[in-house]
mmCIF file of C-alpha atoms and ligand atoms in Angstrom:
data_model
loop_
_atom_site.group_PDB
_atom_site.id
_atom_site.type_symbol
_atom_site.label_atom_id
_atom_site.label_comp_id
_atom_site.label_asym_id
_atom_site.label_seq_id
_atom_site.Cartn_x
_atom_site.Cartn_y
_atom_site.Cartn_z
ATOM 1 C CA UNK A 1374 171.323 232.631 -97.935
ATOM 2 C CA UNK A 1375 168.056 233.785 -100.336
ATOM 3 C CA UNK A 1376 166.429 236.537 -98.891
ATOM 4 C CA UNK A 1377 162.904 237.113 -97.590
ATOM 5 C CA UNK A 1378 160.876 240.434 -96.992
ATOM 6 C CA UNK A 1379 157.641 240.960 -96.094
ATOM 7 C CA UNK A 1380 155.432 243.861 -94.564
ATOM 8 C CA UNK A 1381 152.788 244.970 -92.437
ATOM 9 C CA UNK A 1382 150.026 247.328 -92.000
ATOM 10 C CA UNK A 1383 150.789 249.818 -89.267
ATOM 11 C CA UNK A 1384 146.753 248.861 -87.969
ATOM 12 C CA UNK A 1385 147.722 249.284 -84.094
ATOM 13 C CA UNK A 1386 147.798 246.686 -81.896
ATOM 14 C CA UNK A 1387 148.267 243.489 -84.044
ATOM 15 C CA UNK A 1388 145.473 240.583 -84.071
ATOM 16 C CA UNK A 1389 145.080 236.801 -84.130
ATOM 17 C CA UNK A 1390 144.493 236.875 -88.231
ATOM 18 C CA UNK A 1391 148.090 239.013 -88.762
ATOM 19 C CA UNK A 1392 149.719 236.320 -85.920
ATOM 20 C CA UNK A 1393 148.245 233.317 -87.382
ATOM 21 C CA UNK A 1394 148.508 234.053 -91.403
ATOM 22 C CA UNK A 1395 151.546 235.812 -91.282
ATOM 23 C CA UNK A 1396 153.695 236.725 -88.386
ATOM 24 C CA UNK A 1397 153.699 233.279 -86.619
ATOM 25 C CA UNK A 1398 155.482 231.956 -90.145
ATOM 26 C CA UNK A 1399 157.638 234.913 -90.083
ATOM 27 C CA UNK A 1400 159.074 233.959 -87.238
ATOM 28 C CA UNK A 1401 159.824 230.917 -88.595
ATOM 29 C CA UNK A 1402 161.687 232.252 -91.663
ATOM 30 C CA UNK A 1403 164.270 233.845 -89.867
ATOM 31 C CA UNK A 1404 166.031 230.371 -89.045
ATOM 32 C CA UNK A 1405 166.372 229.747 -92.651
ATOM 33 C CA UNK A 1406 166.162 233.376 -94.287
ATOM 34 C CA UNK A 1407 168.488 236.901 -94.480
ATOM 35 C CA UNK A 1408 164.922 238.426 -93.389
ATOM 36 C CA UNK A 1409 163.959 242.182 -94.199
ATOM 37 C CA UNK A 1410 159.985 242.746 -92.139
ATOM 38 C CA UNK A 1411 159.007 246.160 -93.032
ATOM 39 C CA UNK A 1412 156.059 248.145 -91.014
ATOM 40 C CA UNK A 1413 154.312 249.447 -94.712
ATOM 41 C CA UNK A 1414 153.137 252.887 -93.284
ATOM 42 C CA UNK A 1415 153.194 254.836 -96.871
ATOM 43 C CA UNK A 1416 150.714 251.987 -98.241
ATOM 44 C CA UNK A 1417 148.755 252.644 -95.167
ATOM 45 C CA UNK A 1418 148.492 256.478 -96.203
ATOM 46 C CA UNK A 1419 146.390 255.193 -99.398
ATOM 47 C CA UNK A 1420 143.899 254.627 -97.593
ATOM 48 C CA UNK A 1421 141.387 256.837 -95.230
ATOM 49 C CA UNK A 1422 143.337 257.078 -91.581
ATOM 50 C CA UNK A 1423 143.672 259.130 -88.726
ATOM 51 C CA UNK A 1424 146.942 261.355 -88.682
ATOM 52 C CA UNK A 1425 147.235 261.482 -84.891
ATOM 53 C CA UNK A 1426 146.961 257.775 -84.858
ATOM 54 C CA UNK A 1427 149.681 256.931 -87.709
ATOM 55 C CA UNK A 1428 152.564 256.907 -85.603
ATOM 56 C CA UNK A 1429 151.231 255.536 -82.801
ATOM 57 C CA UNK A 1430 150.063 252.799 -84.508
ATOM 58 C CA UNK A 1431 152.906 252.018 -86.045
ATOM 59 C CA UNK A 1432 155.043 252.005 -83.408
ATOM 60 C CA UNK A 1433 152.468 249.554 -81.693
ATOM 61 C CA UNK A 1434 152.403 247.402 -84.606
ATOM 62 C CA UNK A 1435 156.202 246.936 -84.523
ATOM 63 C CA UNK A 1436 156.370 246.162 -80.660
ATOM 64 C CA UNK A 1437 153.763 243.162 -81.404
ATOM 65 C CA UNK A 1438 156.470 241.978 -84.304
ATOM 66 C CA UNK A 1439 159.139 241.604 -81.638
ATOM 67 C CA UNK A 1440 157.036 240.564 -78.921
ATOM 68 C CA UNK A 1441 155.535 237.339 -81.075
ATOM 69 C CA UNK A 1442 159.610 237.077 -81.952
ATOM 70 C CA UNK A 1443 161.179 238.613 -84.443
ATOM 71 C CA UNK A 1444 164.346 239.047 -83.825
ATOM 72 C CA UNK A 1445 166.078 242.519 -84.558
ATOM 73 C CA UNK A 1446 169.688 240.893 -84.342
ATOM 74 C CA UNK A 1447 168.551 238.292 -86.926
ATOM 75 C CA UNK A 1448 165.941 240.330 -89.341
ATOM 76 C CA UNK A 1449 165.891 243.707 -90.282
ATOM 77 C CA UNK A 1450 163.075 244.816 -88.734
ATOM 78 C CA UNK A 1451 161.816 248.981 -89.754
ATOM 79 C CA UNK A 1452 159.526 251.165 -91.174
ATOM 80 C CA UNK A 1453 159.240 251.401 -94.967
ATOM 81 C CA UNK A 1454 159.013 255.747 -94.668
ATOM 82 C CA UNK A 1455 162.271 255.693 -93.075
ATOM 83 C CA UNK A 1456 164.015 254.688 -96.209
ATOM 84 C CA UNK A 1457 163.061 256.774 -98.950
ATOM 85 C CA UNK A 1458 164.366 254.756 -101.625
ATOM 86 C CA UNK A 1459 161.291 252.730 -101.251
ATOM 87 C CA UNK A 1460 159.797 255.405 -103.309
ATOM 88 C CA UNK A 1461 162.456 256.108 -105.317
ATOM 89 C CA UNK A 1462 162.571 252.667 -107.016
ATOM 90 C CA UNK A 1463 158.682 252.976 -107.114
ATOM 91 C CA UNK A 1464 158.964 255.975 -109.396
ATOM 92 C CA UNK A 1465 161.326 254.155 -111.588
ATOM 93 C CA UNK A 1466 159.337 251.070 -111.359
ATOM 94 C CA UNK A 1467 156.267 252.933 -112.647
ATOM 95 C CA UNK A 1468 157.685 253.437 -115.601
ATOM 96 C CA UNK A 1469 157.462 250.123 -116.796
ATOM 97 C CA UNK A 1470 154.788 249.082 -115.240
ATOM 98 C CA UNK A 1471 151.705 248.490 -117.811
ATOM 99 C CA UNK A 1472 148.707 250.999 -116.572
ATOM 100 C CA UNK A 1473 145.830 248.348 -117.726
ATOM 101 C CA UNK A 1474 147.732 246.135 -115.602
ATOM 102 C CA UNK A 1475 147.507 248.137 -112.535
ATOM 103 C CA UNK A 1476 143.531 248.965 -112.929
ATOM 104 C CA UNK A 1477 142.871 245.249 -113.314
ATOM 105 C CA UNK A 1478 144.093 244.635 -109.272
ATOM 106 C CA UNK A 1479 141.547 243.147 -107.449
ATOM 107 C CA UNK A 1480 142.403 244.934 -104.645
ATOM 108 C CA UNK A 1481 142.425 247.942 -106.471
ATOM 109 C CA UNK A 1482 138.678 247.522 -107.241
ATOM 110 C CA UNK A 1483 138.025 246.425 -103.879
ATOM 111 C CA UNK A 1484 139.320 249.141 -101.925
ATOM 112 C CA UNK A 1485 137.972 251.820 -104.839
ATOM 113 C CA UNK A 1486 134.436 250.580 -104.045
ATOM 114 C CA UNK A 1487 134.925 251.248 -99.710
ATOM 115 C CA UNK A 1488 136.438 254.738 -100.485
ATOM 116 C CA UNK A 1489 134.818 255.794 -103.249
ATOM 117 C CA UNK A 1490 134.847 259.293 -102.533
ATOM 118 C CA UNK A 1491 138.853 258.984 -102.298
ATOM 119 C CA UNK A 1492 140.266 256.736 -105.276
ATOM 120 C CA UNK A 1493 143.472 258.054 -105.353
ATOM 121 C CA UNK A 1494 146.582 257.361 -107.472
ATOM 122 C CA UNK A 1495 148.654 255.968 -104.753
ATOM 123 C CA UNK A 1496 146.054 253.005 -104.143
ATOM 124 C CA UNK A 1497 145.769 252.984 -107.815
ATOM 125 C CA UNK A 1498 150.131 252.335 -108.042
ATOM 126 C CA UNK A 1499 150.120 250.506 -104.957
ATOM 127 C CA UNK A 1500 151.279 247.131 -106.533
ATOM 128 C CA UNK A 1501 154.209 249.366 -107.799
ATOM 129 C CA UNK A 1502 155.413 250.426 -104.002
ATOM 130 C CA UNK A 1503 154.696 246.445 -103.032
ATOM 131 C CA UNK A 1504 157.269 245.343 -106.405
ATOM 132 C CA UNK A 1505 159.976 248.499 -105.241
ATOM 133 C CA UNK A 1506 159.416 246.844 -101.432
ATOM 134 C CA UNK A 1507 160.669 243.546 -102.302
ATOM 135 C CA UNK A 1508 163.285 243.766 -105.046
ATOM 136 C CA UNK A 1509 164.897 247.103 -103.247
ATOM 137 C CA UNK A 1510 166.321 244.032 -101.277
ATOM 138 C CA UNK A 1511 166.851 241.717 -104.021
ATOM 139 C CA UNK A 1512 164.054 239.142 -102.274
ATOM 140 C CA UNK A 1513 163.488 236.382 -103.812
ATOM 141 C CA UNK A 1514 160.825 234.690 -101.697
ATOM 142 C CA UNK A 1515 157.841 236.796 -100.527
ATOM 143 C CA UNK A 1516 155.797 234.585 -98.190
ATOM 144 C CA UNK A 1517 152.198 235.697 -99.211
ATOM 145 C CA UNK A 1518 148.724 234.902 -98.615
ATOM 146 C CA UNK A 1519 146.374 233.808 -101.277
ATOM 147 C CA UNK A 1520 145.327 237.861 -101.264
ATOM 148 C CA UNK A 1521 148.528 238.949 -102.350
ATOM 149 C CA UNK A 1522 149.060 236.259 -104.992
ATOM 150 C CA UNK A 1523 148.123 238.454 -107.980
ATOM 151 C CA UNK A 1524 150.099 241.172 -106.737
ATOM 152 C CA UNK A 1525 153.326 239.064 -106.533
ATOM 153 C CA UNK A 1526 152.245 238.251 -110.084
ATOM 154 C CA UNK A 1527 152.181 241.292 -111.130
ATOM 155 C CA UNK A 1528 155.550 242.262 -109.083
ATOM 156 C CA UNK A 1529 157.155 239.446 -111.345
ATOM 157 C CA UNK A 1530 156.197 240.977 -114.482
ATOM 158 C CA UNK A 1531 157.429 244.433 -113.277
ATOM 159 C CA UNK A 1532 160.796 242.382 -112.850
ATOM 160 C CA UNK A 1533 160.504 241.058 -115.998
ATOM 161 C CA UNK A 1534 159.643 244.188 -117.788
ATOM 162 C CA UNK A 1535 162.324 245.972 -116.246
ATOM 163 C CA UNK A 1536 165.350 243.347 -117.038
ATOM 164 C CA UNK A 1537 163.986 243.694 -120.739
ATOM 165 C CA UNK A 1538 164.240 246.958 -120.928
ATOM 166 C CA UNK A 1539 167.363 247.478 -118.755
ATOM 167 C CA UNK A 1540 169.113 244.247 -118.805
ATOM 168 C CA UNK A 1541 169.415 241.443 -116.148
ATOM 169 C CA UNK A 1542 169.376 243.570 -113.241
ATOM 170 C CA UNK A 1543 166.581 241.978 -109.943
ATOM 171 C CA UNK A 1544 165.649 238.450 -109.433
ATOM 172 C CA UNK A 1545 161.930 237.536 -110.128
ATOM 173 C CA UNK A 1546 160.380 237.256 -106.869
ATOM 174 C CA UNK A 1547 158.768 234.181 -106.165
ATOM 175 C CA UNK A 1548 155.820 232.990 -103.442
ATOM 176 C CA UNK A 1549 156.546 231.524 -100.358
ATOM 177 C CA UNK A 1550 152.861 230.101 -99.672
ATOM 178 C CA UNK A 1551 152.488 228.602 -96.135
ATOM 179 C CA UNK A 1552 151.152 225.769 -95.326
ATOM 180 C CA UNK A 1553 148.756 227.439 -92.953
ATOM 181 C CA UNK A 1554 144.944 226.724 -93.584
ATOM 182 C CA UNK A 1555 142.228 229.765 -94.163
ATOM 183 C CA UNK A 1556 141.419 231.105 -91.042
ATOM 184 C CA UNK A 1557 137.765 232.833 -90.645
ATOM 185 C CA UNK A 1558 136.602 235.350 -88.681
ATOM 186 C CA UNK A 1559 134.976 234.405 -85.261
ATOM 187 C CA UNK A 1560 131.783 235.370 -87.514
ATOM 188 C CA UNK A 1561 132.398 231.928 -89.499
ATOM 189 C CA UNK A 1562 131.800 233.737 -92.483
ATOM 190 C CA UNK A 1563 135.064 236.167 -93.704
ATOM 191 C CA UNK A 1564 138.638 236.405 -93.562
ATOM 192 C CA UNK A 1565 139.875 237.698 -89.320
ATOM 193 C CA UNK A 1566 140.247 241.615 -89.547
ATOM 194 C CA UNK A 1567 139.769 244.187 -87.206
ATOM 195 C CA UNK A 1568 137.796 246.695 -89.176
ATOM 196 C CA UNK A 1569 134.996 243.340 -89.121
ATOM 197 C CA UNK A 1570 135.749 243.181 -85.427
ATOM 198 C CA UNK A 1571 135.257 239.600 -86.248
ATOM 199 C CA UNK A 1572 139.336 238.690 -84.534
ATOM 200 C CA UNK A 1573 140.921 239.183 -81.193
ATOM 201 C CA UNK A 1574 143.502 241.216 -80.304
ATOM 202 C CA UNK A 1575 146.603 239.899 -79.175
ATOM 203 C CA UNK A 1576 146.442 242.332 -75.981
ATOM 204 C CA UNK A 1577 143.331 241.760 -75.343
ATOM 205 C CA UNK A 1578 142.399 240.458 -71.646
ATOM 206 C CA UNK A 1579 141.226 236.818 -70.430
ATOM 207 C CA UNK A 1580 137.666 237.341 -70.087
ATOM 208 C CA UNK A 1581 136.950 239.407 -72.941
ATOM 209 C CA UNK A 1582 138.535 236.406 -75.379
ATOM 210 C CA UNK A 1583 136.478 234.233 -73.483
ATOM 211 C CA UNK A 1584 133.284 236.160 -74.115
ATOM 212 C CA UNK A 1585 134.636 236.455 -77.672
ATOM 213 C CA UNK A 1586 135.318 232.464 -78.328
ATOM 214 C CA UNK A 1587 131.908 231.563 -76.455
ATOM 215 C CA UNK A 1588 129.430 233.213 -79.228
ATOM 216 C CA UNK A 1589 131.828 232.536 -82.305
ATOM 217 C CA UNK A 1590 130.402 230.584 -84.788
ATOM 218 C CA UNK A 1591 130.953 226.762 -84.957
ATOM 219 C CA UNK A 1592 129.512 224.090 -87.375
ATOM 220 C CA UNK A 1593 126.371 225.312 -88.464
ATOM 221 C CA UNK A 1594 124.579 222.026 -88.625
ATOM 222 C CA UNK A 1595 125.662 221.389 -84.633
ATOM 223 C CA UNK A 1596 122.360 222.627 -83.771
ATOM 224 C CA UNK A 1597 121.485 221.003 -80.315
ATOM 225 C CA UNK A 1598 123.963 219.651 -77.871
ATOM 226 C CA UNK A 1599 123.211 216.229 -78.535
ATOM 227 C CA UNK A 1600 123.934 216.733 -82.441
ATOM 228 C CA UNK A 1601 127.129 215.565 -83.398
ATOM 229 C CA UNK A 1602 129.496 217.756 -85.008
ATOM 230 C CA UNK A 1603 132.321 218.085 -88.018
ATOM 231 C CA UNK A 1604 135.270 219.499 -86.831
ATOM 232 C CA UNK A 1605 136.673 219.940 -90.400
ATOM 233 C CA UNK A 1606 133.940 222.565 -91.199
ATOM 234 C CA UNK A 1607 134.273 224.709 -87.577
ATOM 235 C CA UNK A 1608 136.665 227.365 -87.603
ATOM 236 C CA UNK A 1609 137.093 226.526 -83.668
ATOM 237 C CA UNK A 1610 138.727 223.341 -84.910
ATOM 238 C CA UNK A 1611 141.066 225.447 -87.211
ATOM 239 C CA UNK A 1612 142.030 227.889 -84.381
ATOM 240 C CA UNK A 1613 142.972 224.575 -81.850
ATOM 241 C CA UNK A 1614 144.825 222.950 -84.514
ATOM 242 C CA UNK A 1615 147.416 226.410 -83.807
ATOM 243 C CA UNK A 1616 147.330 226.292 -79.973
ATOM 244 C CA UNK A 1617 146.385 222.481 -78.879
ATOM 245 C CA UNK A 1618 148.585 219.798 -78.326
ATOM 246 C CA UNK A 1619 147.885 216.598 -80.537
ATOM 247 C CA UNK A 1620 146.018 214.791 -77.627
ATOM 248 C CA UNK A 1621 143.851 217.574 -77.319
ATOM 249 C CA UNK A 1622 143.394 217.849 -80.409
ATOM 250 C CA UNK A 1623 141.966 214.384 -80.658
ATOM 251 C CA UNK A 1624 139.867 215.100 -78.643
ATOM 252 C CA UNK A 1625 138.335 217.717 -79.963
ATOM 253 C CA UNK A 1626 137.551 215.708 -83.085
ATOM 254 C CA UNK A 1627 136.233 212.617 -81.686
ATOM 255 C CA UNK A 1628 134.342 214.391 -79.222
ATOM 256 C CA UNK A 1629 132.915 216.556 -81.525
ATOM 257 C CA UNK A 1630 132.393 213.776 -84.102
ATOM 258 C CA UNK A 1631 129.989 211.671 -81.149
ATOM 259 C CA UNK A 1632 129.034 214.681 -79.428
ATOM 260 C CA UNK A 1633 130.701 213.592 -76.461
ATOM 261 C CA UNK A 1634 131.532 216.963 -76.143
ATOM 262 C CA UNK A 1635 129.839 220.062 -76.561
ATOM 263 C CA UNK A 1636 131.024 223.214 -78.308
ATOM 264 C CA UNK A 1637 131.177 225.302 -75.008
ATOM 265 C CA UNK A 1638 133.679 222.641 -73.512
ATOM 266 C CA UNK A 1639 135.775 222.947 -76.748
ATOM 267 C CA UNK A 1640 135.826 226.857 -77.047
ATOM 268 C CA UNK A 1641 136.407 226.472 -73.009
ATOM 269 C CA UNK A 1642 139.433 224.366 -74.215
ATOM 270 C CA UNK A 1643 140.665 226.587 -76.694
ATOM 271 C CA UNK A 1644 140.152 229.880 -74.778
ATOM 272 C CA UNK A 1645 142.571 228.042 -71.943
ATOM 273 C CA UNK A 1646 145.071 227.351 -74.688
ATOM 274 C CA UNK A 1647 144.902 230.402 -76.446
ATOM 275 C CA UNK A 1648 145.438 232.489 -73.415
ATOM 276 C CA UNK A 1649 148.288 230.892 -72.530
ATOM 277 C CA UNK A 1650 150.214 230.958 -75.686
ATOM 278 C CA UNK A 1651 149.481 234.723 -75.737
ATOM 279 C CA UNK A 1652 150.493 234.791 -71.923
ATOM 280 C CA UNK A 1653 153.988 234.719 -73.521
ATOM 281 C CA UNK A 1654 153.523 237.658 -75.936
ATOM 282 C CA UNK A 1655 152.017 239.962 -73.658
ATOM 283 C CA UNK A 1656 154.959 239.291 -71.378
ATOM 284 C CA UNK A 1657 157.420 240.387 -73.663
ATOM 285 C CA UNK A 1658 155.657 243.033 -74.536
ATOM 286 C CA UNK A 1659 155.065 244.559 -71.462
ATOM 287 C CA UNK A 1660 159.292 244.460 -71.077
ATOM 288 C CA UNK A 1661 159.691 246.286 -73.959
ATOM 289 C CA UNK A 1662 156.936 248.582 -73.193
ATOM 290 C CA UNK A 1663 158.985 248.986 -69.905
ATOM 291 C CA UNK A 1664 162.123 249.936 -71.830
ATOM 292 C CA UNK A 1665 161.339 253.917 -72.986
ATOM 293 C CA UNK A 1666 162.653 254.680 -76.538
ATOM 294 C CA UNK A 1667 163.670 250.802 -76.973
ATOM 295 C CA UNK A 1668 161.506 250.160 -80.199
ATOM 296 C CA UNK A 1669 162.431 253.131 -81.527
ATOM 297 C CA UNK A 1670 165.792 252.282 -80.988
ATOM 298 C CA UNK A 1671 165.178 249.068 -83.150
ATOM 299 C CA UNK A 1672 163.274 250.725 -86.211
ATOM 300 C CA UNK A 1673 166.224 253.179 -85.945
ATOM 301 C CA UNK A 1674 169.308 250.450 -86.265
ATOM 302 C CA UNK A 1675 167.104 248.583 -88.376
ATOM 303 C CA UNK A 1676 165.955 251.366 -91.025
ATOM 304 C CA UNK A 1677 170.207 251.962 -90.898
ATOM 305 C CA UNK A 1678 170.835 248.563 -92.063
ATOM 306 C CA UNK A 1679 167.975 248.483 -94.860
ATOM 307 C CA UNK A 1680 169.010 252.078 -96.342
ATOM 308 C CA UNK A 1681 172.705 249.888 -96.799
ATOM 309 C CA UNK A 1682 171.451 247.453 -98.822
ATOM 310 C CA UNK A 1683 168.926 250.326 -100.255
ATOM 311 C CA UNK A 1684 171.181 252.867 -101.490
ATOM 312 C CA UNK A 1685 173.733 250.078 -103.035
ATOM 313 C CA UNK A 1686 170.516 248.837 -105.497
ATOM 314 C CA UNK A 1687 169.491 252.447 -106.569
ATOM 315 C CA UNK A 1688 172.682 253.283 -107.089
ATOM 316 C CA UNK A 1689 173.308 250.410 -109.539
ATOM 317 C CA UNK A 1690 169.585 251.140 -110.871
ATOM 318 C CA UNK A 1691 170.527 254.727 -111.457
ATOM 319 C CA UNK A 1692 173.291 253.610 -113.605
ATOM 320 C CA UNK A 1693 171.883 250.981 -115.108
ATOM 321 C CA UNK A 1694 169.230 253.174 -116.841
ATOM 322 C CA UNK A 1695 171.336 256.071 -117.489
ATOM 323 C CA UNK A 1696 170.345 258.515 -114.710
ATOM 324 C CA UNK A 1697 173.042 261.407 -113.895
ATOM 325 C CA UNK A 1698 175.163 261.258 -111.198
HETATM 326 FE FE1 LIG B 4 133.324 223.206 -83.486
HETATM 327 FE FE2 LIG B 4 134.244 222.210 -81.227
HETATM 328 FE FE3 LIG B 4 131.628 222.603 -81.534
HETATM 329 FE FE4 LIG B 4 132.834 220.687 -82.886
HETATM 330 S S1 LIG B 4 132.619 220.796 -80.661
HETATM 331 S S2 LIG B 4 131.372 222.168 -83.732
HETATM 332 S S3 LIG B 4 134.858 221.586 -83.290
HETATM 333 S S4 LIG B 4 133.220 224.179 -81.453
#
């Protein structure tokens, strides 16, 4: 069975952009996958944040994983500071890792230009910690979004590098792209994240998603009620196409297509569907929320399992390059 890992942004409470792009196919993967879903708190930690919040957050973030359903008896479900040879490998990784490289991540620039006053070298060796994350478990598929593509590029060419220098040692990663379409904002115009506030929260209650769906923005050139509509350019469309049935679904696009209907029916339609999908989550959420010291339980057997597989790779890297001991 090829192996899978992925990870997450401690950010709190998770949100329909993280559900949709990533964790919804997650859950998918585990059917088919030896799974490793890591909760990447020391890549969160390059970036401003609030230490009395870190842990929290974390802890939240990892409830929503096994509340959407990941399964800790099928995937290894933890937190990437609880096994330290995360940064182990990185170190070693770094040392083959081209520094022009590195400075050329978009993301790097990106993020250098909101924190300018704190560009520091972990966001700068970032794509380093990302390469160590996968290969520690030997992945070879990384299901990314079209964000992460250059990084998983440049993870590859760590690999590569390394198994020059070293010999065959780690399997080039490779992309697992979903099939999942770009999902906007409920501002129309950029990709769902909370710092925008442009998503919803999968906790969040009834009315305020309702509130939230009613003023999102639809196709532009819908102007007046009586103007007909094209579904294929309205992120509303995009967002039913995850939680309507095919019937529905139809009729979302003729009716918009006529103007049979207008868009409050439709986000009406969706915010129905929507809430009951998450209806689920919260459930099972609230029954581990019920269960004191249960998550933590989880990261804890889970962090034991990945440290397993963890130790048995550094310990072949350390010989492998000629390390003592
Ligand atoms: Fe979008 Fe629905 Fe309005 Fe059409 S009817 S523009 S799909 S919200």
């Amino acid at each position: 069975m090829e192996t899978v890992f992925s990870g997450i942004q401690p950010s709190g409470e998770m949100h329909l952009g993280n559900y949709l792009g990533a964790v919804r196919n997650w859950v998918a993967l585990q059917d088919q996958y030896r799974c490793f879903f890591c909760v990447v708190d020391y890549h969160a930690i390059t970036q401003d944040y609030e230490r009395d919040a870190l842990s929290r957050q974390t802890l939240e973030m990892a409830t929503d994983l096994i509340a959407c359903g990941i399964d800790p008896e099928r995937s290894v479900v933890f937190v990437q500071s609880s096994v330290a040879e995360h940064t182990e490998l990185c170190w070693i990784l770094d040392t083959v890792t081209p520094f022009g490289e590195l400075g050329r991540m978009t993301q790097f620039k990106d993020k250098s230009a909101k924190q300018a006053d704190n560009i520091n070298a972990g966001l700068f060796s970032y794509p380093v910690l990302q390469t160590a994350d996968i290969i520690l478990y030997k992945a070879s598929l990384v299901p990314v979004g079209a964000d992460q593509v250059q990084h998983l590029e440049l993870a590859r060419e760590i690999v590569r590098r390394f198994n020059k220098r070293w010999g065959d040692y780690f399997p080039e990663p490779q992309a697992l792209l979903s099939s999942t379409p770009r999902i906007l904002g409920l501002d129309g115009q950029a990709k769902m994240s909370k710092s925008l506030g442009n998503t919803i929260a999968l906790g969040e209650a009834d009315e305020p998603i309702r509130k939230r769906l009613a003023t999102a923005a639809t196709d532009p050139q819908r102007v007046r009620r009586k103007d007909p509509g094209d579904p294929e350019v309205c992120n509303l469309h995009t967002l039913h196409t995850f939680f309507s049935d095919e019937e529905r679904l139809e009729w979302v696009r003729s009716g918009c297509r006529t103007a049979d209907i207008g868009c409050f029916e439709c986000k009406s339609a969706l915010a129905d569907n929507l809430i009951a999908h998450l209806q689920v989550i919260r459930e099972r959420r609230a029954e581990l929320q019920a269960q004191p010291g249960r998550i933590e339980e989880i990261l804890r057997e889970g962090a034991r399992k990945a440290r397993e597989v963890a130790r048995q790779t550094i310990d072949e890297v350390r010989d492998h390059i000629g390390l003592w001991g």
